[in-house]
Tab-separated table of C-alpha atoms in Angstrom:
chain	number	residue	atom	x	y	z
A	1269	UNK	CA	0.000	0.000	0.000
A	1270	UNK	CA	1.117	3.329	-0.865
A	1271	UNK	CA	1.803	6.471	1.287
A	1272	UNK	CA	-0.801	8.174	-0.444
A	1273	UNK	CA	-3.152	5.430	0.419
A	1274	UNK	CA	-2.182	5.034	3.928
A	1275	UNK	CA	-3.240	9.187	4.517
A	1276	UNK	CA	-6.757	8.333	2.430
A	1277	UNK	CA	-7.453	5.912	5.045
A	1278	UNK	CA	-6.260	7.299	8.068
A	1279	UNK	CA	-8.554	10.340	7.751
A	1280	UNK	CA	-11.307	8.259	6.412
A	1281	UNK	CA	-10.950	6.570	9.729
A	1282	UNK	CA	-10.794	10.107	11.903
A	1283	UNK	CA	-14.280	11.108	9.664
A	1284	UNK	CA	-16.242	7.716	10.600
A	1285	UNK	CA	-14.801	8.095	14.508
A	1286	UNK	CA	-16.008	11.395	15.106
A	1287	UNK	CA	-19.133	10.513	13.423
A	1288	UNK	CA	-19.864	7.347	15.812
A	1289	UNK	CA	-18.748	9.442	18.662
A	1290	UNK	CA	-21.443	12.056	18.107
A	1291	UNK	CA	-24.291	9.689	17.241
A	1292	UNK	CA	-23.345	8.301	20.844
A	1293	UNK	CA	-23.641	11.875	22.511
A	1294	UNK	CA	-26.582	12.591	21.075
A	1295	UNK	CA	-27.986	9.486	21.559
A	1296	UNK	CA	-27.752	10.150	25.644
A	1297	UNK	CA	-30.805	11.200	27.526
A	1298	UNK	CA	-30.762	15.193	28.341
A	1299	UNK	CA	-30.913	15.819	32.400
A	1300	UNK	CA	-33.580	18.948	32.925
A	1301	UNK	CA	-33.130	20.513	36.150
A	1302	UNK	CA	-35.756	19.997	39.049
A	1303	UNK	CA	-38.479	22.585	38.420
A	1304	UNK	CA	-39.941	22.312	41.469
A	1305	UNK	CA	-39.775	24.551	44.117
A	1306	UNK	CA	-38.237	24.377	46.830
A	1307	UNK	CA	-40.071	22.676	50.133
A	1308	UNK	CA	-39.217	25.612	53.132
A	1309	UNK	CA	-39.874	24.498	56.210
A	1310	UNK	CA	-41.812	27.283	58.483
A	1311	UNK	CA	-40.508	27.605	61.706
A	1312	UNK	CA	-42.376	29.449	64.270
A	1313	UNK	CA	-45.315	29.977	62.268
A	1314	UNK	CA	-48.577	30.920	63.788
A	1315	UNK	CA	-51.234	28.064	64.984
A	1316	UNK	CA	-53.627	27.651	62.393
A	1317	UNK	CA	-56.934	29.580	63.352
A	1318	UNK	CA	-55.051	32.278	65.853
A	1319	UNK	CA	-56.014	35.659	65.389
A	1320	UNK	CA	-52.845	38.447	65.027
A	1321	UNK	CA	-52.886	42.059	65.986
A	1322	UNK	CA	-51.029	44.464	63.897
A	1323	UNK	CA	-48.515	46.535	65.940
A	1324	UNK	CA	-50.099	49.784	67.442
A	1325	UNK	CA	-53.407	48.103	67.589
A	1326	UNK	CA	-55.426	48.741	70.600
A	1327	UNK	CA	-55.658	46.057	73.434
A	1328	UNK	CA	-59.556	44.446	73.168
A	1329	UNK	CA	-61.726	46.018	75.830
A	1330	UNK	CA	-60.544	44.765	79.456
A	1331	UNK	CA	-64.896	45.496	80.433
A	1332	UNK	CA	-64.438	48.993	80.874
A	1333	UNK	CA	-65.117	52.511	80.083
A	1334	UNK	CA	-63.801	55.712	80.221
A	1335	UNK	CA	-66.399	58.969	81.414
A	1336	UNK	CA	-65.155	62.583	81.320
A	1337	UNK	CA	-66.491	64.295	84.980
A	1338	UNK	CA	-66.550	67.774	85.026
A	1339	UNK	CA	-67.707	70.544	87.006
A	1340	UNK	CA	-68.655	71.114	90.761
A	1341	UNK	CA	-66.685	67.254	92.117
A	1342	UNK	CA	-63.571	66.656	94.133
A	1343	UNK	CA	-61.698	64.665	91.361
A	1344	UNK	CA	-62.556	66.266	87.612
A	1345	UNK	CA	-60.718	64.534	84.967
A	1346	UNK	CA	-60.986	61.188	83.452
A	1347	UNK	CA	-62.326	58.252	85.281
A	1348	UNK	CA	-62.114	54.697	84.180
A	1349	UNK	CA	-65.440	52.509	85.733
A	1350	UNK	CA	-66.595	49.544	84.837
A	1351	UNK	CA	-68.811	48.724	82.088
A	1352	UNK	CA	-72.227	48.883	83.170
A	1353	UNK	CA	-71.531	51.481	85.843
A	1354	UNK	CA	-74.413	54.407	86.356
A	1355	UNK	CA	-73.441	57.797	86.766
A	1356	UNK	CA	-73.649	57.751	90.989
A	1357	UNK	CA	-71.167	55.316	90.459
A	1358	UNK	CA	-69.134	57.482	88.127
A	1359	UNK	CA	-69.795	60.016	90.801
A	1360	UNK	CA	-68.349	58.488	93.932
A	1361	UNK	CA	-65.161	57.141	91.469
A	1362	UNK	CA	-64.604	61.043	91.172
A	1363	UNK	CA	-64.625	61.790	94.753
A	1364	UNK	CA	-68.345	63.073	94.991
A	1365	UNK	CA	-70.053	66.309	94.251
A	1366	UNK	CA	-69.036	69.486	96.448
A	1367	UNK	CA	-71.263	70.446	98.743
A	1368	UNK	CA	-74.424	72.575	98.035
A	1369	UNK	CA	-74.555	70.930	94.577
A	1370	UNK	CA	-78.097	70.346	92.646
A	1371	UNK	CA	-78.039	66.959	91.427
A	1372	UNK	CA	-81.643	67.010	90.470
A	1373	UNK	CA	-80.494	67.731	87.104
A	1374	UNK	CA	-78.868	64.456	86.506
A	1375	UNK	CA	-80.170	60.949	86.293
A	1376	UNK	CA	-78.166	59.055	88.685
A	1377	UNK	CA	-79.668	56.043	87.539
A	1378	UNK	CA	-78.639	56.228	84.154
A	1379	UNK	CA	-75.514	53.863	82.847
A	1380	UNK	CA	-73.020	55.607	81.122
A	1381	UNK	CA	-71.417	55.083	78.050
A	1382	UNK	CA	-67.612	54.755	77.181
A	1383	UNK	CA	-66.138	58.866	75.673
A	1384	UNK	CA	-69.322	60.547	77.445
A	1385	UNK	CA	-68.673	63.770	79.315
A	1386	UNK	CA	-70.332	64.414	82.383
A	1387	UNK	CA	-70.842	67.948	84.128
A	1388	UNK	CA	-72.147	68.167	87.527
A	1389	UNK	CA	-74.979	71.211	87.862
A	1390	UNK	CA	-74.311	73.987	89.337
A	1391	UNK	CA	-75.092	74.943	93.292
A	1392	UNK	CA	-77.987	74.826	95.075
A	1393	UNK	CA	-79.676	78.213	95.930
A	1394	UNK	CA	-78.780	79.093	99.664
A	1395	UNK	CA	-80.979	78.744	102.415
A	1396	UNK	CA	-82.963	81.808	103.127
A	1397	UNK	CA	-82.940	83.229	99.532
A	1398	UNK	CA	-86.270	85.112	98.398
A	1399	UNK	CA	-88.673	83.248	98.461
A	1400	UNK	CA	-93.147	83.226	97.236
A	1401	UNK	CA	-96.064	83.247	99.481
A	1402	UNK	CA	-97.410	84.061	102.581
A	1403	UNK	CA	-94.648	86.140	104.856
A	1404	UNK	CA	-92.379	86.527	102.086
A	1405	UNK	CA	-90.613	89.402	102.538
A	1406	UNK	CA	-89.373	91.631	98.743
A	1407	UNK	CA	-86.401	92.802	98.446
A	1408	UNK	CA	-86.639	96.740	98.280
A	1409	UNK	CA	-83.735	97.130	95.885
A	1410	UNK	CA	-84.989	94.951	93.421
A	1411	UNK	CA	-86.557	96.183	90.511
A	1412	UNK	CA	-90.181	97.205	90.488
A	1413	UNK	CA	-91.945	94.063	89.154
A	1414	UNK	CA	-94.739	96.081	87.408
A	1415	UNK	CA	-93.437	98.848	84.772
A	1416	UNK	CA	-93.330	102.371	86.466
A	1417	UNK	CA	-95.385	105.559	85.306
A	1418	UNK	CA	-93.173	107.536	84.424
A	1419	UNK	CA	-95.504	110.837	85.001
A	1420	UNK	CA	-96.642	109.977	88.311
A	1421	UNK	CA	-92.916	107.750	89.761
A	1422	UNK	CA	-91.728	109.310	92.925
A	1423	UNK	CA	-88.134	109.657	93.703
A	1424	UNK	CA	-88.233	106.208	95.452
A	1425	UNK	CA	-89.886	104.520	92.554
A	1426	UNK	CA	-87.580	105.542	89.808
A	1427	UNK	CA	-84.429	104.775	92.221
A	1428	UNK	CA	-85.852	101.409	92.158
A	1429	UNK	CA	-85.139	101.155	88.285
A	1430	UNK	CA	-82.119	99.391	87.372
A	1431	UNK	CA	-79.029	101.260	86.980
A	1432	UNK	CA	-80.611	104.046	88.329
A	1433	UNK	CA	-79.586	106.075	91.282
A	1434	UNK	CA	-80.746	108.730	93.038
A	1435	UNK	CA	-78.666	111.284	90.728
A	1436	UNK	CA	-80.357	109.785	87.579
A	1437	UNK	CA	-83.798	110.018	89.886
A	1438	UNK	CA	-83.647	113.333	90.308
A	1439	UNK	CA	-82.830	114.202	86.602
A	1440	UNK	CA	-85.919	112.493	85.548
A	1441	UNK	CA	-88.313	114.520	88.240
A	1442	UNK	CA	-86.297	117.765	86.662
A	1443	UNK	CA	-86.926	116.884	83.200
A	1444	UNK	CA	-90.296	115.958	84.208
A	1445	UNK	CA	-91.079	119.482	85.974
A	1446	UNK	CA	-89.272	121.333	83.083
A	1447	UNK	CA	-90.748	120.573	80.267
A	1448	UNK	CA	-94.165	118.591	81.472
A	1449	UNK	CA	-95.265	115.198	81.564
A	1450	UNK	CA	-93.684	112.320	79.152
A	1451	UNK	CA	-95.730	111.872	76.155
A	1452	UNK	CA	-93.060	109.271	75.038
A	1453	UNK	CA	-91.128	106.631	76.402
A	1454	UNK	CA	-88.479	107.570	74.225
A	1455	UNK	CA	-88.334	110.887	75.929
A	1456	UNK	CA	-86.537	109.126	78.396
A	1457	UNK	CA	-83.544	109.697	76.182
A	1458	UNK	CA	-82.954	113.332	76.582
A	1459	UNK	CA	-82.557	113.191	80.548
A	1460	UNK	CA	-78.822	113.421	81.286
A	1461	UNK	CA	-77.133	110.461	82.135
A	1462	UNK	CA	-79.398	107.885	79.839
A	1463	UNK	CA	-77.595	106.540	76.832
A	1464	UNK	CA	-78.956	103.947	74.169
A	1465	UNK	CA	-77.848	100.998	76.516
A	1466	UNK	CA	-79.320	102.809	79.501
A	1467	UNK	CA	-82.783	103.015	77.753
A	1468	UNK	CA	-82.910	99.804	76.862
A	1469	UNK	CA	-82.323	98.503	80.054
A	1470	UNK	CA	-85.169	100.657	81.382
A	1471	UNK	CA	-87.811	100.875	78.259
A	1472	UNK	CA	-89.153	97.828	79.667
A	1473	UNK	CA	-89.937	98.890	83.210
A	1474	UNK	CA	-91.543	102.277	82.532
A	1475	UNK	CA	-94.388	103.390	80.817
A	1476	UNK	CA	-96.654	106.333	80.127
């Protein structure tokens, strides 16, 4: 066999190699990665069925409410009762009302409700204050209860205006004698001493 012959073969030989070796590669199953995710295993997870508050939420209701007292007690502010308390409760959590204070204006039977406010009247009218009926005695600086004719009102009858004095009495008998009887209540204006506010103060206890 020739030289020549020898190099035909020898790469006829490489060719049909390389061929069989990449029928065999080919040939070979492809591995595909694992798709799948994953397991994770949870640690510390929650129970199943628990309920979870978000941070900052409020604390469930421990059965009790919170009433605003103000006014006439020992203790105003914020007091916390509990739920189903009535407002003499309430009351005797803020120390009690001060003494002389009407509580006839409040229901002290009456449960309260949690954010409610709750003032306490004001005091009782002292003992001995005017009073109606038989033996009462009026008060002689108090203001004539019936309006006051101005033509015929002595000095003691117009003093008893209010805001009037005996000054302002007198310039009403002057104006009176000066220029005659009142015709109008709005006369009333020109007498020294009786501005706009002054008249209408008065306007309703005088008359013609």
């Amino acid at each position: 066999m020739s030289p020549r012959h020898v190099v035909v073969l020898a790469a006829v030989l490489s060719v049909g190699l390389a061929w069989a070796t990449w029928s065999v590669f080919r040939a070979r199953p492809e591995t595909l990665p694992d798709a799948r995710p994953p397991s994770v295993v949870a640690t510390g997870s929650p129970v199943a069925g628990a309920t979870q508050l978000s941070p900052g939420a409020p604390s469930p209701s421990a059965g009790t409410v919170v009433v605003h007292v103000a006014g006439k007690v020992r203790r105003p502010g914020l007091v916390h009762a509990p739920t189903g308390s009535r407002i003499a409760d309430v009351l005797s959590l803020a120390g009690g009302a001060l003494p002389g204070v009407d509580l006839t204006t409040l229901n002290l039977a009456r449960q309260v409700t949690d954010g409610e406010q709750i003032i306490v009247g004001r005091p009782a009218p002292p003992p001995g204050g005017a009073t109606s009926g038989p033996g009462a005695t009026a008060n002689p600086a108090s203001p004539a209860s019936t309006p006051v004719n101005l033509n015929t009102a002595t000095l003691d009858q117009l003093e008893a205006l209010p805001g009037v004095g005996p000054v302002l009495a007198q310039r009403i008998l002057d104006y009176r004698t000066q220029n005659g009887p009142f015709t109008t209540i709005d006369q009333l204006q020109e007498v020294s001493g009786v501005g706009p506010k002054k008249f209408d103060s008065l306007k309703s206890h005088v008359r013609i």
